[in-house]
PDB file of C-alpha atoms in Angstrom:
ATOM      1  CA  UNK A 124      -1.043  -6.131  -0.909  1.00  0.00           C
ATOM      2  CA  UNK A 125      -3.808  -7.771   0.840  1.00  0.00           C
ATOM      3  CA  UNK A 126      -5.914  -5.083   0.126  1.00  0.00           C
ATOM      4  CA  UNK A 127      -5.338  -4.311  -3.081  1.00  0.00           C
ATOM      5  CA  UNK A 128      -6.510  -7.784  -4.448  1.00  0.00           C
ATOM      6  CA  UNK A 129      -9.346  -7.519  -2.205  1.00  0.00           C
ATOM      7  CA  UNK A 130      -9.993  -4.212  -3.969  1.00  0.00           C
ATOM      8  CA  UNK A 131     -10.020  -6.138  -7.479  1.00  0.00           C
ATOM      9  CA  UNK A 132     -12.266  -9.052  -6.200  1.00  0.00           C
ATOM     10  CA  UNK A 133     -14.880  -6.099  -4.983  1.00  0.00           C
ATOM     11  CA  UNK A 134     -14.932  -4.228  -8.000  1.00  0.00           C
ATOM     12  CA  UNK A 135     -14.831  -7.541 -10.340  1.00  0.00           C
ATOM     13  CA  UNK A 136     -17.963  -8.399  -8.645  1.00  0.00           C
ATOM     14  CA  UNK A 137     -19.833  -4.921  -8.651  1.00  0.00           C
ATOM     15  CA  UNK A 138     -18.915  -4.712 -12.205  1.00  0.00           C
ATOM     16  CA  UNK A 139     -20.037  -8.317 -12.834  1.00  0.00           C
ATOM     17  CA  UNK A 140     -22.938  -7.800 -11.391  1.00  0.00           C
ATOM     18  CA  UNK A 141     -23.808  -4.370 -13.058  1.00  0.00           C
ATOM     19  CA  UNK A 142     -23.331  -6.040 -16.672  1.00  0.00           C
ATOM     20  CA  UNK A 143     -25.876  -8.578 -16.000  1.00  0.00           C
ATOM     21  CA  UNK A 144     -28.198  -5.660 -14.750  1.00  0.00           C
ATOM     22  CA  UNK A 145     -27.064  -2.912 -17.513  1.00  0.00           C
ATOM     23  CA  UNK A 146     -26.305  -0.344 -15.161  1.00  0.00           C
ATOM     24  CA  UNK A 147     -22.434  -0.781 -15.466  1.00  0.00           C
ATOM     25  CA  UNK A 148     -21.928   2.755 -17.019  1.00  0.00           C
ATOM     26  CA  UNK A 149     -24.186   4.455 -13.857  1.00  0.00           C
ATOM     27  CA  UNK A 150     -22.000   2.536 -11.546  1.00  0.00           C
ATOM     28  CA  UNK A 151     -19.172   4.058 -13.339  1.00  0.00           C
ATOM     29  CA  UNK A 152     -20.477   7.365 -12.818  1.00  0.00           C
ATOM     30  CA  UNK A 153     -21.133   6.645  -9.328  1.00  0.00           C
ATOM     31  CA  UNK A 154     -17.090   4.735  -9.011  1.00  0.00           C
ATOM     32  CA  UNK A 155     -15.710   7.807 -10.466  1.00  0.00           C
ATOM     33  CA  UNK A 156     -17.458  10.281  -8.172  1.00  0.00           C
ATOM     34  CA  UNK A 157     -16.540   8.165  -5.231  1.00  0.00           C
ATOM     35  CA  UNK A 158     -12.991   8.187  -6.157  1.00  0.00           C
ATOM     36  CA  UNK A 159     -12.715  11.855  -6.602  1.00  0.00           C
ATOM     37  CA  UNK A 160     -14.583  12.714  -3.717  1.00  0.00           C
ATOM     38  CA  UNK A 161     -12.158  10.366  -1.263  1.00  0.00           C
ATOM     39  CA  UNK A 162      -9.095  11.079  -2.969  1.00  0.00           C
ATOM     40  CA  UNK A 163     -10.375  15.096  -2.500  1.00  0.00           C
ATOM     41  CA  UNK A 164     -11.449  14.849   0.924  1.00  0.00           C
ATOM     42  CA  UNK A 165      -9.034  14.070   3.556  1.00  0.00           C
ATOM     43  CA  UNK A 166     -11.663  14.533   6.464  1.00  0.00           C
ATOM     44  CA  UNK A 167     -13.614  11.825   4.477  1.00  0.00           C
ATOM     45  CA  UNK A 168     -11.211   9.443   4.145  1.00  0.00           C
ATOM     46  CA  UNK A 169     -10.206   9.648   8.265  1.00  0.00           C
ATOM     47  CA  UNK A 170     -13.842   9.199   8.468  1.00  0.00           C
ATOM     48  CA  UNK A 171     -13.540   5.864   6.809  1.00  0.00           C
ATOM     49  CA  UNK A 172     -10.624   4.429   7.722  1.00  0.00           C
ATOM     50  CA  UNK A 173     -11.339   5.518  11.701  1.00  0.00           C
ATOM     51  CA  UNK A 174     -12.278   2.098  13.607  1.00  0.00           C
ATOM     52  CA  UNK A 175     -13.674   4.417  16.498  1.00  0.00           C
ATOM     53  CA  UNK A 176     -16.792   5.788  14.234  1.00  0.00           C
ATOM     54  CA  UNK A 177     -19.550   3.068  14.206  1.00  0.00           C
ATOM     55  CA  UNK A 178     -20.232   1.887  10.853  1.00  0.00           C
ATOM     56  CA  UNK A 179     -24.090   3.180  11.243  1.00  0.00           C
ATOM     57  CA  UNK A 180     -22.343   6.760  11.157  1.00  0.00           C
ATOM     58  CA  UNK A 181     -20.214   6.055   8.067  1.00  0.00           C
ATOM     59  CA  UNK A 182     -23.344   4.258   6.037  1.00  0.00           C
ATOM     60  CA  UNK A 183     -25.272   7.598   6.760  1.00  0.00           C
ATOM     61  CA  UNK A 184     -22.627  10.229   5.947  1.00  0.00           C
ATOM     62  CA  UNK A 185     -22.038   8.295   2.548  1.00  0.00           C
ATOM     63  CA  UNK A 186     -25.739   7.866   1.954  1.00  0.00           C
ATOM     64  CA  UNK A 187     -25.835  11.581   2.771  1.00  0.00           C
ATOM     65  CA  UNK A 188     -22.770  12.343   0.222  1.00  0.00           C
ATOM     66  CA  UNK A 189     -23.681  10.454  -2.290  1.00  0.00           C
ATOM     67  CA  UNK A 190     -27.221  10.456  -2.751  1.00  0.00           C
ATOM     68  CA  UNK A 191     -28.128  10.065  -6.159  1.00  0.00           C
ATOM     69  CA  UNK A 192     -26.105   6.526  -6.621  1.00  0.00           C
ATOM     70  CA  UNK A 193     -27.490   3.399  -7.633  1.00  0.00           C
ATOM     71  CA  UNK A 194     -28.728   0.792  -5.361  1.00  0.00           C
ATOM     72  CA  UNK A 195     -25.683  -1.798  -6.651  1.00  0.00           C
ATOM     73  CA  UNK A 196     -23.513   0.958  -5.044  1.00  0.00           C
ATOM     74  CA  UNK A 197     -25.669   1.044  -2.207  1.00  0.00           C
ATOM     75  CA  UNK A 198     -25.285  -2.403  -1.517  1.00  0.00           C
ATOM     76  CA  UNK A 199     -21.202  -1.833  -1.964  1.00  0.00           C
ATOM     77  CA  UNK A 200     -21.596   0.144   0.670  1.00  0.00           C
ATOM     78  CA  UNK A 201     -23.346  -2.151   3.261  1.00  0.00           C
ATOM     79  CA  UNK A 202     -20.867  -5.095   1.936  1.00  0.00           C
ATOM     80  CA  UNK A 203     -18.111  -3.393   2.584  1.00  0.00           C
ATOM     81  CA  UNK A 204     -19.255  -2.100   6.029  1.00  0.00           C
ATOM     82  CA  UNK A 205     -20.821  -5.770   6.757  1.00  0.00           C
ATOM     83  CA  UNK A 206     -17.135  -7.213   5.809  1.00  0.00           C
ATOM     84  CA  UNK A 207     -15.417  -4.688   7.605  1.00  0.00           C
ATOM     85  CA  UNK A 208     -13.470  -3.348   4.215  1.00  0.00           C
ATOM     86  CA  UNK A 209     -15.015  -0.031   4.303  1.00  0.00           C
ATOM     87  CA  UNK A 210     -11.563   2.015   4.220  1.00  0.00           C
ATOM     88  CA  UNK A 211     -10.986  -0.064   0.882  1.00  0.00           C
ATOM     89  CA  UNK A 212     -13.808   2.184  -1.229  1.00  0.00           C
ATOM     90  CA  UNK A 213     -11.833   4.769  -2.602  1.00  0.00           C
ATOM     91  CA  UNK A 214      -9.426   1.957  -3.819  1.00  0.00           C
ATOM     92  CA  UNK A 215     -12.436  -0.343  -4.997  1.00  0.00           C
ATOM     93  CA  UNK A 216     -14.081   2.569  -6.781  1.00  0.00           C
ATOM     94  CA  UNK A 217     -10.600   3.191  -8.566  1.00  0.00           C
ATOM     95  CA  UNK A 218     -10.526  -0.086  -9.673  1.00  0.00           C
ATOM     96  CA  UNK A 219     -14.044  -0.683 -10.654  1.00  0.00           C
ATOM     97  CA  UNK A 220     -12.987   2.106 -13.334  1.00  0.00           C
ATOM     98  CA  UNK A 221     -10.291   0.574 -14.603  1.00  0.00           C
ATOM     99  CA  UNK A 222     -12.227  -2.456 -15.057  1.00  0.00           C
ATOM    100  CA  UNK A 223     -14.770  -0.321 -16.824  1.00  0.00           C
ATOM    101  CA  UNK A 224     -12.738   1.170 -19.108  1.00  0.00           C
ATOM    102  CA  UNK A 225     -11.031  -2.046 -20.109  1.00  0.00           C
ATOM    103  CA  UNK A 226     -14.439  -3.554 -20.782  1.00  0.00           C
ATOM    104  CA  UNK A 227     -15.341  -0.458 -22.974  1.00  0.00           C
ATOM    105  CA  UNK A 228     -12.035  -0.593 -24.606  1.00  0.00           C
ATOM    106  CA  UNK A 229     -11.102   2.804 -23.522  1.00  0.00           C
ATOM    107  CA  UNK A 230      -7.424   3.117 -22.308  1.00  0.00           C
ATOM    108  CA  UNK A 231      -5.958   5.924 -19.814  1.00  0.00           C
ATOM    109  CA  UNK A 232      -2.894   7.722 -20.907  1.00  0.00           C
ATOM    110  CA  UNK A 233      -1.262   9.498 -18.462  1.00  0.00           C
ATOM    111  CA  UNK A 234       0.988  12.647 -19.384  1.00  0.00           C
ATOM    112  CA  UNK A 235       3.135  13.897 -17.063  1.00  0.00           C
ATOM    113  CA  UNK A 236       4.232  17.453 -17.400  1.00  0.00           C
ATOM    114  CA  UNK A 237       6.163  20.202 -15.850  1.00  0.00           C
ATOM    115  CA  UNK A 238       3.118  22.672 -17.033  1.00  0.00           C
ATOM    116  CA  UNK A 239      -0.858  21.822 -17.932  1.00  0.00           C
ATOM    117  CA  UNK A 240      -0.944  20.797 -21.153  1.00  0.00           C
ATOM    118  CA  UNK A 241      -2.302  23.208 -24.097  1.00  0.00           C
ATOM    119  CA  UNK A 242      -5.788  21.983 -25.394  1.00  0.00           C
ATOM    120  CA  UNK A 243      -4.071  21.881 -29.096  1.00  0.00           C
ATOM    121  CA  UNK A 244      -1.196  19.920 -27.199  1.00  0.00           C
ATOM    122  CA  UNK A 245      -3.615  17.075 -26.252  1.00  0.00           C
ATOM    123  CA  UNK A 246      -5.970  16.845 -29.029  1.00  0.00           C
ATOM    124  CA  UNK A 247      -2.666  15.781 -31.143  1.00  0.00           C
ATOM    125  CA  UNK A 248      -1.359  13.416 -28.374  1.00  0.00           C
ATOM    126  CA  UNK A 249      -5.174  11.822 -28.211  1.00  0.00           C
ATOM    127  CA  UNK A 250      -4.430  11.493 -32.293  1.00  0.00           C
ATOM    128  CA  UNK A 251      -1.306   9.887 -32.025  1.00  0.00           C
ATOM    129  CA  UNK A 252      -2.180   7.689 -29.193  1.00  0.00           C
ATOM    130  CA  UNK A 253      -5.313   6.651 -31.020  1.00  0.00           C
ATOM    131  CA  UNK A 254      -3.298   5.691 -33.587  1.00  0.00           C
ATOM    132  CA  UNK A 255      -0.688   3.725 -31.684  1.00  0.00           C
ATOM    133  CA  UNK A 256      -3.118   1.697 -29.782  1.00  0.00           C
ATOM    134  CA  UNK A 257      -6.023   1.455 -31.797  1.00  0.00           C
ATOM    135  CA  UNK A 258      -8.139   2.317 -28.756  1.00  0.00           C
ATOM    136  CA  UNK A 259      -9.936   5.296 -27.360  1.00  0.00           C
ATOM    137  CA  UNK A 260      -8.221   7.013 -24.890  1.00  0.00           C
ATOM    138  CA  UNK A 261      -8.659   9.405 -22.336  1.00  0.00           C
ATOM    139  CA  UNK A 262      -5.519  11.702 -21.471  1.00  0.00           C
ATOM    140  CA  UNK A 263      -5.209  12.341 -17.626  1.00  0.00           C
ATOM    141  CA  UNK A 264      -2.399  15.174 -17.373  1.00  0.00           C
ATOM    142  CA  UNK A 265      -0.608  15.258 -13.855  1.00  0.00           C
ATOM    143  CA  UNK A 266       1.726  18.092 -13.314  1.00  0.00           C
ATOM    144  CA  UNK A 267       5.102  17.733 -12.107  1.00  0.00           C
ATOM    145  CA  UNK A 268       7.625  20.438 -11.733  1.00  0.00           C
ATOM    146  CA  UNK A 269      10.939  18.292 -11.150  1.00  0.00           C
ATOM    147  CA  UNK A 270      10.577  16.864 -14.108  1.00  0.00           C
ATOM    148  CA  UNK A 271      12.002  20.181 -15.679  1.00  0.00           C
ATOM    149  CA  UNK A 272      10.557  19.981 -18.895  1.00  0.00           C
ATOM    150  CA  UNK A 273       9.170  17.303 -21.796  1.00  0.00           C
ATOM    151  CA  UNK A 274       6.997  14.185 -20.358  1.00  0.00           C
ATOM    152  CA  UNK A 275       6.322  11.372 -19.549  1.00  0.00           C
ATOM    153  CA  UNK A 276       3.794   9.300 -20.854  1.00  0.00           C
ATOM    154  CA  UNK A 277       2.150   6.384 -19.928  1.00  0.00           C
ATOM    155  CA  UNK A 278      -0.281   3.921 -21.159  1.00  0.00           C
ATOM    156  CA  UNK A 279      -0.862   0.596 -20.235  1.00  0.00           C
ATOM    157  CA  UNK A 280       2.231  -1.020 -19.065  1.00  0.00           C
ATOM    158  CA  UNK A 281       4.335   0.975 -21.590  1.00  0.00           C
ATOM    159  CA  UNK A 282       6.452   4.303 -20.508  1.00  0.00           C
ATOM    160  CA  UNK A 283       7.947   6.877 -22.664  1.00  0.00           C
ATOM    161  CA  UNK A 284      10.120   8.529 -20.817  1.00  0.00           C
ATOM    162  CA  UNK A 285      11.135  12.005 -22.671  1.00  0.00           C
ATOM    163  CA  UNK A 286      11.575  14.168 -19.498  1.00  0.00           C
ATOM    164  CA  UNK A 287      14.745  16.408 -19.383  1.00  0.00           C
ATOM    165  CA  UNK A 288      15.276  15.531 -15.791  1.00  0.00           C
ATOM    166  CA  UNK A 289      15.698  11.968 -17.156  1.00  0.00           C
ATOM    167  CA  UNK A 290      17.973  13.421 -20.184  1.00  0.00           C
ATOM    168  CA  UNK A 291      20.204  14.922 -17.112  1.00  0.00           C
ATOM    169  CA  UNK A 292      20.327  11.824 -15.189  1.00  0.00           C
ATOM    170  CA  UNK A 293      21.856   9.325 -18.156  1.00  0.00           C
ATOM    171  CA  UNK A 294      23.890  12.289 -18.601  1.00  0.00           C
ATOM    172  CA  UNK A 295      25.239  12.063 -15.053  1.00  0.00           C
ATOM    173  CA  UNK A 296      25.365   8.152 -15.256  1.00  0.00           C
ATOM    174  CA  UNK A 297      27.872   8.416 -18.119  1.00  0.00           C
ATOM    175  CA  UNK A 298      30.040  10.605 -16.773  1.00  0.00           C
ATOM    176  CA  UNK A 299      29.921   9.146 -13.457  1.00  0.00           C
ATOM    177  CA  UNK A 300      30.984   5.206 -15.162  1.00  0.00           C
ATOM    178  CA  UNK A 301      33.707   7.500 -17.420  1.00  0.00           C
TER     179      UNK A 301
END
């Protein structure tokens, strides 16, 4: 828990920081390749987390990884390292996009389905979702097989739960109080 309102406080302040400069969209780009890149690399994340590397090592390989970021991330990076929060940057670069897209008014929708979702199938769901909300939203589709068929969609703090594994589960709850 500790570190995940340590994560906020980092990216509040990198994205504080990157209004008053007007990079806040470059650091985006750099937040989101950061993200991906961790969240994709399992040797790079052991890297970070591993208190037996020295931090010298770590500042080069991401230097060396990520070398067309901006300076502000730069300086994330020796922060972090100075502060000894390093293993926190996937979770601070996850954040500092959330915080981003809040501040552009862009909301994340995420669709969870047993297949990939149909380009037709999204461009309505983007249409209806723009409509509900008001806002622009992205649609991040995550594949699940157990959930047998339909979705699940979520935006915000709201769920929509239309998943026939759900469907068979309240079916088994009534029969099981009957």
């Amino acid at each position: 828990m500790a570190g995940a309102r340590a994560s906020i406080r980092y990216a509040k302040a990198v994205l504080g920081i990157a209004k008053t400069s007007n990079t806040a969209e470059a650091v985006n780009s750099d937040m989101t390749l950061i993200a991906k890149t961790i969240a994709d690399s399992k040797d790079l994340s052991d890297m970070l987390e591993s208190p037996v590397i020295k931090s010298s090592v770590k500042k080069s390989a991401l230097l060396e990884i990520f070398k067309s970021t901006t300076p502000l991330t730069v300086k994330l990076f020796d922060t972090l390292i100075e502060n000894r929060r390093l293993p926190l940057l996937e979770e601070v670069a996850s954040k500092y996009k959330q915080l981003f897209e809040q501040l552009s008014g862009t909301e994340i929708a995420t669709v969870t389905t047993a297949v990939a979702l149909t380009s037709d199938l999204e461009v309505k769901i983007l249409a209806k979702l723009k409509e509900l909300t008001g806002k622009t939203v992205e649609v991040k589709n995550v594949i699940d097989e157990d959930i047998i068929g339909g979705f699940i969609l979520r935006v915000g703090d709201l769920q929509y739960d239309e998943s026939v594994a759900n469907k068979l589960n309240k079916i088994k709850q009534e029969f099981s109080l009957n």
